[in-house]
Short mmCIF file of C-alpha atoms in Angstrom, two decimals:
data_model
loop_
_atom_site.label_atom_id
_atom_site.label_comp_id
_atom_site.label_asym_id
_atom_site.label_seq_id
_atom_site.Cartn_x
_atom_site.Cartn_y
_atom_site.Cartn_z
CA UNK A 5 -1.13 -22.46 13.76
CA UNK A 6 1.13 -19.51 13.95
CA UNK A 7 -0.91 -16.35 14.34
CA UNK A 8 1.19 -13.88 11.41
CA UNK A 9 0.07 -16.75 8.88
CA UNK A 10 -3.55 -15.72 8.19
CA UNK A 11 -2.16 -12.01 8.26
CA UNK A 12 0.37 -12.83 5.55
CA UNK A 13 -2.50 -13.99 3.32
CA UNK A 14 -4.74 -11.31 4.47
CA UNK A 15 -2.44 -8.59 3.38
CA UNK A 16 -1.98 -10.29 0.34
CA UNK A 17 -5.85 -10.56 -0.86
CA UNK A 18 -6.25 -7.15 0.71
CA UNK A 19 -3.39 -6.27 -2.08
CA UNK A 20 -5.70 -8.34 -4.73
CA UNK A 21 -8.93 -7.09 -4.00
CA UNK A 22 -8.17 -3.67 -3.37
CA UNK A 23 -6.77 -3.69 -6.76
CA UNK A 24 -9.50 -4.91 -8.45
CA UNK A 25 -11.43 -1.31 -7.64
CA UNK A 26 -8.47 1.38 -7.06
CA UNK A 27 -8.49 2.07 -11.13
CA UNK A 28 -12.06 3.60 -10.75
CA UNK A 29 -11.08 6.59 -10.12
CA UNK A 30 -8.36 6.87 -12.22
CA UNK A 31 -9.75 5.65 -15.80
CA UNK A 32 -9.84 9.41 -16.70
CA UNK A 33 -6.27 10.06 -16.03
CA UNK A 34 -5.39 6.87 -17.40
CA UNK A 35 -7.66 7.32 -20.37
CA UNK A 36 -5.61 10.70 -21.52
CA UNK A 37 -2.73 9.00 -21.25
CA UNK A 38 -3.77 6.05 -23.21
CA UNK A 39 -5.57 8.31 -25.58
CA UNK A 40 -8.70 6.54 -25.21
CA UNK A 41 -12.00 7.19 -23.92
CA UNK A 42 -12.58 6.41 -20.24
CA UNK A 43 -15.90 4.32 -21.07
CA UNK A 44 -13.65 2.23 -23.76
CA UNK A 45 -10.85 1.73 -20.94
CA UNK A 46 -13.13 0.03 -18.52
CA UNK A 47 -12.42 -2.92 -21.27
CA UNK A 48 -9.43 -3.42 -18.83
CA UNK A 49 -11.70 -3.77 -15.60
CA UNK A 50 -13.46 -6.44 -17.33
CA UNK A 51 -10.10 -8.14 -18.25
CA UNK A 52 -9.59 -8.44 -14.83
CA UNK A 53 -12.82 -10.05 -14.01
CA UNK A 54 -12.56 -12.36 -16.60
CA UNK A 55 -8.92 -13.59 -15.84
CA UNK A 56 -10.69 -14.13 -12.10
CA UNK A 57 -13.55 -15.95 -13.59
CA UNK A 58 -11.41 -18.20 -15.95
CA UNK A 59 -8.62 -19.51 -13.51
CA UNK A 60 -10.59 -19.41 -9.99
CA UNK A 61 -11.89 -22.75 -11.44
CA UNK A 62 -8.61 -24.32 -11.91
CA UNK A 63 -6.64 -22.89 -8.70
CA UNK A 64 -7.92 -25.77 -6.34
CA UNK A 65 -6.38 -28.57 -8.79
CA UNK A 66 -3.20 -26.68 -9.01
CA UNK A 67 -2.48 -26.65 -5.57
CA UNK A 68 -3.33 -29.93 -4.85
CA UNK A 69 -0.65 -30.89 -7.98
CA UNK A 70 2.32 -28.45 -7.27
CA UNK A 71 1.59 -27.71 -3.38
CA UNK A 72 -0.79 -25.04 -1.52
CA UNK A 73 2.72 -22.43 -0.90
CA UNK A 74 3.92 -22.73 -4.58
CA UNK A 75 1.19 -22.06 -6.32
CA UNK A 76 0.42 -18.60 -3.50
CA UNK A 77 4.23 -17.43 -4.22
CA UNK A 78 3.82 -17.37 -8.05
CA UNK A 79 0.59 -16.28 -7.97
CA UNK A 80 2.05 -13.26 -6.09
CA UNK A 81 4.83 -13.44 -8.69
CA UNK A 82 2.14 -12.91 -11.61
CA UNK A 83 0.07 -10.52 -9.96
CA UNK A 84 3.77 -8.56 -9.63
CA UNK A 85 4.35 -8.65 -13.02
CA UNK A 86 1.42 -7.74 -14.15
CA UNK A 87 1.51 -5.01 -12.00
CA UNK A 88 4.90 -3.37 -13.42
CA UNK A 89 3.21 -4.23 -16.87
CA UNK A 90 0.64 -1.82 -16.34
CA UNK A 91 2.34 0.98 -14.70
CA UNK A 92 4.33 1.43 -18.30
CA UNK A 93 1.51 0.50 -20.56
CA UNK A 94 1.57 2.42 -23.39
CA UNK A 95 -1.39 1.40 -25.28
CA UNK A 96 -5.34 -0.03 -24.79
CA UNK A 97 -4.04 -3.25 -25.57
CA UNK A 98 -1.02 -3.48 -23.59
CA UNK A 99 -2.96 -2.35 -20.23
CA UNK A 100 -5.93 -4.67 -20.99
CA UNK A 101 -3.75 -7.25 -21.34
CA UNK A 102 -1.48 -6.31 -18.26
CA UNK A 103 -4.51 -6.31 -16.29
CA UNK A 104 -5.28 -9.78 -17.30
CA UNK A 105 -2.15 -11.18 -16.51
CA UNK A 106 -3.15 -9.72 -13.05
CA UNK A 107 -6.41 -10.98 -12.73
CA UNK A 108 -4.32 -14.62 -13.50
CA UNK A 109 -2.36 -13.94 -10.14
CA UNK A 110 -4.96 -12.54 -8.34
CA UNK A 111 -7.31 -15.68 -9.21
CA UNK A 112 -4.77 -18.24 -7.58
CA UNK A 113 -4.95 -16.32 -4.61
CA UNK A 114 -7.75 -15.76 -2.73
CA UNK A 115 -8.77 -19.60 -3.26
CA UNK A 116 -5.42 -21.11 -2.40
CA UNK A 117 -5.15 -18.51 0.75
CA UNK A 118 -8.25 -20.04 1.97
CA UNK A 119 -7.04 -23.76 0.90
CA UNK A 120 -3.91 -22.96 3.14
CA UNK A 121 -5.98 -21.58 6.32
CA UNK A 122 -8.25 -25.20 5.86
CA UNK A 123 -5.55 -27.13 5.81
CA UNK A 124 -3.40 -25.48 8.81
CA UNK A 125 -5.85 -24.58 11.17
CA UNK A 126 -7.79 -26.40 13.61
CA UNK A 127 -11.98 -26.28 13.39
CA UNK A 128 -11.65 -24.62 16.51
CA UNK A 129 -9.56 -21.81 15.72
CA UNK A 130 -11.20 -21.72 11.92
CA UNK A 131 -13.51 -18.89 12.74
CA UNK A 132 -10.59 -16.62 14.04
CA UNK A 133 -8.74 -17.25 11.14
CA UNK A 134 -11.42 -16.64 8.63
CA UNK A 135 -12.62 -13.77 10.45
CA UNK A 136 -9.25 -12.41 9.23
CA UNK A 137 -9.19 -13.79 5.44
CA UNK A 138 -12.73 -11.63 5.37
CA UNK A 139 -11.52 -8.26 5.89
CA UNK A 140 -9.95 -7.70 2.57
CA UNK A 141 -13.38 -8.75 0.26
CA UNK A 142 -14.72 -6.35 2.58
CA UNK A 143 -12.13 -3.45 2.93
CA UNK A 144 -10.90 -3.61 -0.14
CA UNK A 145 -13.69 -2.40 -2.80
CA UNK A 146 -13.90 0.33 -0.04
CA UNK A 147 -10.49 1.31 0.14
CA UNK A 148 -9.70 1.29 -3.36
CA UNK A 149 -11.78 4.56 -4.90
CA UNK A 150 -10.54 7.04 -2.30
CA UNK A 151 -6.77 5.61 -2.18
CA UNK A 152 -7.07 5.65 -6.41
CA UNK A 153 -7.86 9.38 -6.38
CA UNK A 154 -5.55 10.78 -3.99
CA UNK A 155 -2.79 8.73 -6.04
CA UNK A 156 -4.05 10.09 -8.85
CA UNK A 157 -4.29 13.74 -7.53
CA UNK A 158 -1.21 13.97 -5.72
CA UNK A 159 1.08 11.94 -7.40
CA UNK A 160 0.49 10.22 -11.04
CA UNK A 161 -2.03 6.87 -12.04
CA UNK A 162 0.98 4.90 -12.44
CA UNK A 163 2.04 4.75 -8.78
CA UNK A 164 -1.23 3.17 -8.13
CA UNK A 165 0.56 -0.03 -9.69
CA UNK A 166 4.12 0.34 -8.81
CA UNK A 167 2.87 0.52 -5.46
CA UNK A 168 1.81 -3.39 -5.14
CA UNK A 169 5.81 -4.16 -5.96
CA UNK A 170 7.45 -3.41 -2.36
CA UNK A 171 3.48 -4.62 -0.85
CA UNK A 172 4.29 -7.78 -2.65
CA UNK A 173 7.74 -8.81 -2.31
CA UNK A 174 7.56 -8.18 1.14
CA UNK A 175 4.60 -11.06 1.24
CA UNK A 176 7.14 -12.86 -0.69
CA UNK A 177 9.67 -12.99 1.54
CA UNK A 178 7.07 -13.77 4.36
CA UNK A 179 5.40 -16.40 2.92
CA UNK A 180 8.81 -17.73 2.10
CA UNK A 181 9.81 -18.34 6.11
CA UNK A 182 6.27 -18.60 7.87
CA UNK A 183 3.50 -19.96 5.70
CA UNK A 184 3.94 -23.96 6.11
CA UNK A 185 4.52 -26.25 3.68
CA UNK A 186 1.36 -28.21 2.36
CA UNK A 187 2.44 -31.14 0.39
CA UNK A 188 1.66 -31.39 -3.06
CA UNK A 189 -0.71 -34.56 -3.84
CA UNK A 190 -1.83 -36.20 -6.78
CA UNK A 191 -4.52 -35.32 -8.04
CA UNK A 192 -6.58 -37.30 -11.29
CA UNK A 193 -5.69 -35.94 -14.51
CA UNK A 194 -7.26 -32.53 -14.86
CA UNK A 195 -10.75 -32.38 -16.07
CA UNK A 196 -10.01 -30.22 -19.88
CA UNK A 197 -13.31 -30.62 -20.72
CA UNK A 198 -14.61 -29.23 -17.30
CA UNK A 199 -12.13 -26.92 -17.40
CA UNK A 200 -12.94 -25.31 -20.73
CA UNK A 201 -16.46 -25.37 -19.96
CA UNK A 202 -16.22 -23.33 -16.84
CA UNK A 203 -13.84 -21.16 -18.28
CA UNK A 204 -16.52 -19.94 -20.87
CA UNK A 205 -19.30 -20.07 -18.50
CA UNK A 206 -17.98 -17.73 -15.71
CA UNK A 207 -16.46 -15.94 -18.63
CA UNK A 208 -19.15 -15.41 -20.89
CA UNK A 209 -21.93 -14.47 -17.97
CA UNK A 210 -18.88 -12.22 -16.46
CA UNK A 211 -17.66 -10.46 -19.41
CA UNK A 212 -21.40 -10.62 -20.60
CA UNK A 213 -23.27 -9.11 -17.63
CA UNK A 214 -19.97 -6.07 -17.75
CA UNK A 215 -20.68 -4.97 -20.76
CA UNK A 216 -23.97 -5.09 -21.18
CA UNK A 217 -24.65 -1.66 -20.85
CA UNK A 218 -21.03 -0.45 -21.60
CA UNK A 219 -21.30 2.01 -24.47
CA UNK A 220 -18.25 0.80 -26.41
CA UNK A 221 -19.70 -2.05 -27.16
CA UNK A 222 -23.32 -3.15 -29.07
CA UNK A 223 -25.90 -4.40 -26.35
CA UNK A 224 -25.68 -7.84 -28.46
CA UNK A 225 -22.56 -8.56 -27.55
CA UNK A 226 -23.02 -8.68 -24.23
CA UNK A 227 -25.97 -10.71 -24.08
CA UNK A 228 -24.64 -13.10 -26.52
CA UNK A 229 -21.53 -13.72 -24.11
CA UNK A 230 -23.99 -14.00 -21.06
CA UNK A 231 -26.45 -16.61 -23.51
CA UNK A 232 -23.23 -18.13 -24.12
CA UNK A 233 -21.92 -18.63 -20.59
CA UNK A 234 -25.51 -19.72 -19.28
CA UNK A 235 -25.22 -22.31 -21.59
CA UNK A 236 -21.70 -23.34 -20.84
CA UNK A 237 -22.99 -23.55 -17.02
CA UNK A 238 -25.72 -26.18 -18.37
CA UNK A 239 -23.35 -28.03 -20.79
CA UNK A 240 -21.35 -27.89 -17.74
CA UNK A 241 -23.70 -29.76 -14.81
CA UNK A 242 -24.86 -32.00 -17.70
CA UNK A 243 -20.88 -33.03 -18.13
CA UNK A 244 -20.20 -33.62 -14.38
CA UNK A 245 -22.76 -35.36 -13.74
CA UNK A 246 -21.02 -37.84 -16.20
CA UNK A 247 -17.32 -37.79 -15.49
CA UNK A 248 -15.87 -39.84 -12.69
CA UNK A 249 -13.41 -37.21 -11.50
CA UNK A 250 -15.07 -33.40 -12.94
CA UNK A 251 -13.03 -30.25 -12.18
CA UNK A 252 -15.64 -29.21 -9.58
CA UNK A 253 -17.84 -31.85 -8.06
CA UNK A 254 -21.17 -30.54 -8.13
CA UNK A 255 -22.00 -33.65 -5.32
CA UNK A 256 -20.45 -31.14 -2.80
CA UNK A 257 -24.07 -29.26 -2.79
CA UNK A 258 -25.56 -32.69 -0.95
CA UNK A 259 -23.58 -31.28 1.95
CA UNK A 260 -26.16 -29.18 3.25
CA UNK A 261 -24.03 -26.72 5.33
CA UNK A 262 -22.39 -26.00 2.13
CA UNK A 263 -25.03 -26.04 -0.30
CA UNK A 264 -27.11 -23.56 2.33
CA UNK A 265 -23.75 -20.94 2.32
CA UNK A 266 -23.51 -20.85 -1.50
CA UNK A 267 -26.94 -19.79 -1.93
CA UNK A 268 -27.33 -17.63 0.87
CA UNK A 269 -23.90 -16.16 0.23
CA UNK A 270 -25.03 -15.28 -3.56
CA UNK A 271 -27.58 -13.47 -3.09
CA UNK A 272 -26.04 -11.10 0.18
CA UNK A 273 -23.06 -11.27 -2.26
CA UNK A 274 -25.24 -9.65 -5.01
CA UNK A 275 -26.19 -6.82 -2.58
CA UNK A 276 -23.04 -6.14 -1.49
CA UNK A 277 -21.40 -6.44 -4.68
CA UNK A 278 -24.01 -3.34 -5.79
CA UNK A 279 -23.42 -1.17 -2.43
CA UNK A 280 -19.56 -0.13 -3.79
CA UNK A 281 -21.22 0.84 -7.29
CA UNK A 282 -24.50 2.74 -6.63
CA UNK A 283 -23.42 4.35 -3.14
CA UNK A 284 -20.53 6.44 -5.01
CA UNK A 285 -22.52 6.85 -7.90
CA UNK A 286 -25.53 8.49 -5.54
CA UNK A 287 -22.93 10.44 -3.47
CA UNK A 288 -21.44 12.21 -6.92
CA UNK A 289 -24.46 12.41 -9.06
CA UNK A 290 -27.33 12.98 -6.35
CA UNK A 291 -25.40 14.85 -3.64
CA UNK A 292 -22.82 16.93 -5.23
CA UNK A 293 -19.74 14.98 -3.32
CA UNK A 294 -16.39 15.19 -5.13
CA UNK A 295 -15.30 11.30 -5.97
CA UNK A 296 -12.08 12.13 -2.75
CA UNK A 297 -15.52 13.12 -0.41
CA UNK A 298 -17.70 10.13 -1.62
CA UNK A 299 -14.77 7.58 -1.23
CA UNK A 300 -14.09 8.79 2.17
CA UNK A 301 -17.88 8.50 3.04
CA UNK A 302 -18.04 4.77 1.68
CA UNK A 303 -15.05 3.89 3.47
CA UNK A 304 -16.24 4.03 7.05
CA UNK A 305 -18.34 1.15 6.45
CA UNK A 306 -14.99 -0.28 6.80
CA UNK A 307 -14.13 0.36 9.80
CA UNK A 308 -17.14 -1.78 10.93
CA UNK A 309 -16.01 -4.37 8.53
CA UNK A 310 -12.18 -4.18 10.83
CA UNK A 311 -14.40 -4.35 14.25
CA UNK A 312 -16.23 -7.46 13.71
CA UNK A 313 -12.58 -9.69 13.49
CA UNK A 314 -12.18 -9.42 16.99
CA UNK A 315 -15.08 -10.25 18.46
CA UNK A 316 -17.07 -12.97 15.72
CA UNK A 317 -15.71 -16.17 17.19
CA UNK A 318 -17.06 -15.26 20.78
CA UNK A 319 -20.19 -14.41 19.15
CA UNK A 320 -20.26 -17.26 16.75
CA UNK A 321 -19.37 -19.40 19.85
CA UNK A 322 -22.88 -17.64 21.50
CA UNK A 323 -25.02 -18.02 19.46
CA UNK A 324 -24.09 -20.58 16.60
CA UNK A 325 -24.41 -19.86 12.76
CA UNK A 326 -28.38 -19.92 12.20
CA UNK A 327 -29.12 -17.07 14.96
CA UNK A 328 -26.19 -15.17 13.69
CA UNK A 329 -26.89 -15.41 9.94
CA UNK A 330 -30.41 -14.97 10.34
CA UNK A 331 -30.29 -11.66 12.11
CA UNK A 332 -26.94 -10.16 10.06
CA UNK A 333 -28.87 -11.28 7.08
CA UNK A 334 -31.92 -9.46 7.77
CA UNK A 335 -30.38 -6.45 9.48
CA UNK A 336 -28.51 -6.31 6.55
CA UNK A 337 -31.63 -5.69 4.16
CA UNK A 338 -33.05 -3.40 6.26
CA UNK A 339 -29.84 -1.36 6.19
CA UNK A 340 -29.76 -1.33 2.57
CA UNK A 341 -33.19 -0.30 2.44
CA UNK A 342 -32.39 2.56 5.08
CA UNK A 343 -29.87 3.96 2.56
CA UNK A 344 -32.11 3.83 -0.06
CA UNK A 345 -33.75 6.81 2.09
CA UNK A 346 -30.85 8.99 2.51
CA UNK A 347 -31.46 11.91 1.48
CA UNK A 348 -28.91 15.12 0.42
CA UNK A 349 -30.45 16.78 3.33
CA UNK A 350 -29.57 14.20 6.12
CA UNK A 351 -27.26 15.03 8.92
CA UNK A 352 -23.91 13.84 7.79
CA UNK A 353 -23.90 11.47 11.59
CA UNK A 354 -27.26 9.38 10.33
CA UNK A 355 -25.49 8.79 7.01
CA UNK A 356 -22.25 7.77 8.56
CA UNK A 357 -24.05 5.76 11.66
CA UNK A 358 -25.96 3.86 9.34
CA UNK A 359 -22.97 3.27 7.13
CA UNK A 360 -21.11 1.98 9.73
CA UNK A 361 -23.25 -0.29 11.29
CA UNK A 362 -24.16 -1.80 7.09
CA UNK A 363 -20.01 -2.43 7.23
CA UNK A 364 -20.53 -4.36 10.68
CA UNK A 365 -23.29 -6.05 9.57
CA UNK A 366 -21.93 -7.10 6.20
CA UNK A 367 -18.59 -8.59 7.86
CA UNK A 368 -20.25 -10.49 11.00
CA UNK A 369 -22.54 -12.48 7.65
CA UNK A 370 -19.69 -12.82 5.40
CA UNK A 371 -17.33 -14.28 8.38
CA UNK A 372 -19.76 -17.46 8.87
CA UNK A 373 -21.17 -17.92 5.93
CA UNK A 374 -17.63 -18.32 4.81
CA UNK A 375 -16.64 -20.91 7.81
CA UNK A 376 -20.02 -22.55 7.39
CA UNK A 377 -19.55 -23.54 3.84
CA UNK A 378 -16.34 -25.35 5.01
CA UNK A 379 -18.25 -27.04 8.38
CA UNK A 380 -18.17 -30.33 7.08
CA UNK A 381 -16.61 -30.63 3.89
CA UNK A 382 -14.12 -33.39 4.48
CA UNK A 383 -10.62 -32.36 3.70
CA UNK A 384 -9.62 -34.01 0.80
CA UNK A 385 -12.38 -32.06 -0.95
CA UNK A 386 -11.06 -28.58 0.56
CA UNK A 387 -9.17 -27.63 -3.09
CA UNK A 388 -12.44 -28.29 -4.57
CA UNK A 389 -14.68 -26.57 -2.95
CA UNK A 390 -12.54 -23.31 -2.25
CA UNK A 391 -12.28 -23.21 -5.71
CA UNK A 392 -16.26 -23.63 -6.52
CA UNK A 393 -17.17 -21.07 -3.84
CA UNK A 394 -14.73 -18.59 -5.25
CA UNK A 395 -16.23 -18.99 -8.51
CA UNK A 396 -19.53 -18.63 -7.62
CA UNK A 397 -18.60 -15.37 -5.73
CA UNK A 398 -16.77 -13.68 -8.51
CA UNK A 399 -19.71 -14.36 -10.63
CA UNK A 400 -22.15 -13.07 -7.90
CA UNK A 401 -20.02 -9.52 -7.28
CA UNK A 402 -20.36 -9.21 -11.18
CA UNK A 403 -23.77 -9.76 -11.28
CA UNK A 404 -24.50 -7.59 -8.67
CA UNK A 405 -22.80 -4.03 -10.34
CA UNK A 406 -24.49 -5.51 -13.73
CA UNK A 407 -27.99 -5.73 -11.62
CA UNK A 408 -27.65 -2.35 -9.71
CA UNK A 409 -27.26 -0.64 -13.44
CA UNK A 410 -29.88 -2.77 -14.95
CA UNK A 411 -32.13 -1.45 -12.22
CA UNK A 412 -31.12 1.93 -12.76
CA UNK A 413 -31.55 2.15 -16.31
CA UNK A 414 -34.76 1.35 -16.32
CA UNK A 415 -35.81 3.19 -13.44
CA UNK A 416 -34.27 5.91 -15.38
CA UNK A 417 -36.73 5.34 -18.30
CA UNK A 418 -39.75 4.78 -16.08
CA UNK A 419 -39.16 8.41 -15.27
CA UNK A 420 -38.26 9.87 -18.20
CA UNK A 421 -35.03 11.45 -16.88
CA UNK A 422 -31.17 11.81 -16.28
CA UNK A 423 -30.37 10.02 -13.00
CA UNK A 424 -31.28 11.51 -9.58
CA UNK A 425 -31.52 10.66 -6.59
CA UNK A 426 -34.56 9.02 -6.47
CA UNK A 427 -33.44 5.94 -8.74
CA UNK A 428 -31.15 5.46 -6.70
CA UNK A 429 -33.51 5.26 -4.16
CA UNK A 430 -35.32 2.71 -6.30
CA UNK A 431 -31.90 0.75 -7.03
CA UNK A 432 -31.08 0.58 -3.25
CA UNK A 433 -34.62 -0.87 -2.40
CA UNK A 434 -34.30 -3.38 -5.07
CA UNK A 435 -30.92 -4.33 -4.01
CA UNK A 436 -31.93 -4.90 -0.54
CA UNK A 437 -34.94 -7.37 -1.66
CA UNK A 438 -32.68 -8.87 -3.09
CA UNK A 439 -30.15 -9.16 0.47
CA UNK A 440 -33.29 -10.72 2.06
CA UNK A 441 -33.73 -13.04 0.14
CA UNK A 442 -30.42 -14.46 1.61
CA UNK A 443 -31.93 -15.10 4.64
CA UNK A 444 -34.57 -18.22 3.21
CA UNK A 445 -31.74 -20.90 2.94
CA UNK A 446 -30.84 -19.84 6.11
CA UNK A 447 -34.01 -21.27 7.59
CA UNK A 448 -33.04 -24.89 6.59
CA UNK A 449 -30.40 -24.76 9.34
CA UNK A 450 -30.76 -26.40 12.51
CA UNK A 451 -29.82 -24.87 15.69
CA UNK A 452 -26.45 -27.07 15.59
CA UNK A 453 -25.65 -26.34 12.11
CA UNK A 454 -21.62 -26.24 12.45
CA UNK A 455 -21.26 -26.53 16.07
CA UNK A 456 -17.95 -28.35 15.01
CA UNK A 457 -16.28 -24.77 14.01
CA UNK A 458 -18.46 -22.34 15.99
CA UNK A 459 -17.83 -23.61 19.08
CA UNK A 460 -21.50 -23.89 20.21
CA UNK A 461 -22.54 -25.60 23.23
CA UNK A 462 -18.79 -26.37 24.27
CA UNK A 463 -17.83 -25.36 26.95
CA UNK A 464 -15.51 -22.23 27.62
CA UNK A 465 -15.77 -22.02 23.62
CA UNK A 466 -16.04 -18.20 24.01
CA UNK A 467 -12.95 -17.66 26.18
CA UNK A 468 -10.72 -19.95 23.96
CA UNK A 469 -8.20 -19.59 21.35
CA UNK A 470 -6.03 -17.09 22.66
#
């Protein structure tokens, strides 16, 4: 396939998921213009996750209906739009909204980008071309906080919007003259049922587990969305297992490559869907770093995440998914444990060394666990399961933040004071538990696990694809 066509859809979900964090820095700024409290404006980062949550489900069946490039160019259109919207908000309601119609372009995206890549690239050159789609999960949450508060120091909150307009029409006009056309198909009628029941599962547990501890709102309410989605998720399996053609086939888990990605990706996802919200958090509140000198800190992990796209297919190709997952996975943990012992006294090098090498880490797992889940799904069920695996990690990143400041709180109480550094040393050592545990499923692997798209035992595999 042509090489600039991954990069168009990279710099798109970069665009997306970057995005989805730069406001964090800027909810104060925004919050005196809004004339609202900065705690009651984070309503509008959950808008966003929920928009994710309630059309990820649906983006598979819409591409396979109206065609893989139509559905990426409007949902580039939307995530425009809603981008202008919130640049001249001039209310709460008008930005949380805004920001919803966002998260409604940004969920067609990162599913269908994928969808495209599976259905344009050959197995062989799959891990290349994922290795790319990575970057921006990665990069992005990084890149956001510091690029949100020099925006916002230098120049005013609104240009952290208006800035996606020229970013996007320019992947417009790209996608427009390189990224091929898939065909549309057709599909069975669309699953309502399904699709209202996943909508208020990944909904209720997202919105639920964000707002848990958000002081706006009564604890009740979000435990009562997160009761509510868990039992939408039940309601849910119970009403697939029934219906001939369900919105998501939940018989794509018999495919054990995939089934093995989704759970080991959920938990690492978990961890690394913490690190962006407790590493800042430690930086500010334990070391004294303004939020410009903590986002530059986070960000070199980064930089690792960049390094690993030009060298994972050789190693893939080396040593084939279970050896590489197995010791990312656990070197992982042990990372996240290591920065769980930072202290405000270490040498700035150790910090940023061990950084570094977490954002290397984190990129090399996330690169095949996200071509192994694809190994050998055939490829009339690609829509489906881009879509599922999307969900599941929207729901995971949301679960991780709401973990991290469960873990806090209560190590909080435990000690009877304001937060220090040392629950965050708890939260981090937690968290990484929780990152090893991603390496069990891994063990069910064979040796040959997806050979067909790592290149294993072929010959010259590691030299190819240039």
């Amino acid at each position: 396939m042509n090489p600039i066509v991954p990069l168009i859809l990279a710099v798109a979900l970069f665009m997306e998921q970057m995005d989805s964090t730069v406001i964090a820095t800027a909810l104060p700024a925004i919050a005196a213009d809004l004339h609202v409290g900065p705690i009651t404006l984070k309503l509008a980062l959950t808008a966003y996750m929920v928009a994710l949550a309630i059309f990820i489900p649906i983006s598979g069946w819409m591409a396979d209906r109206f065609g893989a490039k139509l559905v990426f160019r409007t949902a580039i259109a939307v995530f425009l739009t809603g981008s202008a919207m919130c640049a001249f908000s001039g209310s709460l309601s008008e930005f949380v909204i805004s920001r919803f119609l966002q998260g409604m372009g940004g969920a067609m995206m990162t599913p269908v980008g994928r969808l495209v890549i599976l259905r344009t690239t050959s197995r062989t050159e799959l891990v290349r071309a994922m290795a790319l789609l990575t970057i921006p999960g990665l990069v992005g949450p990084l890149a956001g906080p510091p690029l949100g508060g020099f925006i916002t120091t230098y120049f005013t909150w609104h240009w952290i919007f208006l800035i996606n307009i020229p970013i996007g029409l320019l992947g417009l006009i790209l996608t427009s003259i390189y990224l091929p056309k898939i065909e549309a198909e057709r599909p069975p009628p669309i699953d309502w049922t399904g699709f209202f029941l996943l909508a208020t599962a990944a909904s209720g547990v997202v919105f639920g587990l964000s707002v848990i501890s958000m002081p706006a709102l009564p604890p009740a309410v979000g435990i009562g969305a997160t009761v509510t989605g868990c039992a939408a998720t039940l309601w849910y399996i119970l009403h697939a297992r029934r219906s001939e053609k369900p919105l998501l086939d939940l018989k794509l888990f018999a495919v054990p490559t995939f089934r093995t990605a989704i759970l080991a990706g959920t938990f690492f996802r978990i961890a690394a869907g913490a690190f962006p919200f407790l590493l800042p958090l430690m930086l500010q509140i334990g070391f004294g770093f303004t939020p410009f000198q903590s986002g530059m800190t986070t960000f070199i992990s980064a930089i690792g995440a960049i390094a690993t796209k030009f060298i994972a297919p050789r190693v893939l190709a080396f040593t084939g998914f279970k050896r590489l997952l197995l010791t990312t996975g656990s070197l992982g943990a042990l990372l996240m444990f290591a920065i769980g012992l930072i202290e405000p006294t270490t040498p700035t090098a150790i910090i940023l060394g061990i950084l570094l090498i977490s954002g290397f880490t984190r990129s090399f797992f996330f690169t095949s666990i996200n071509v192994l889940a694809y190994a050998d799904i055939d490829a009339r069920a690609a829509s489906q399961a881009t879509a599922m695996s999307s969900t599941i990690q929207q729901v995971s990143l949301a679960l991780g933040v709401a973990f991290a400041a469960l873990v806090l709180e209560i190590s909080s109480l435990f000690a009877g004071a304001t937060l220090s550094v040392a629950q965050f040393h708890v939260a981090f050592h937690v968290v990484a538990i929780c990152s090893a545990l991603a390496v069990v499923p891994i063990l069910t692997l064979t040796r040959e696990s997806g050979a067909s798209v790592s290149g294993q035992g072929r010959h010259g595999a590691a030299e190819g694809g240039h």
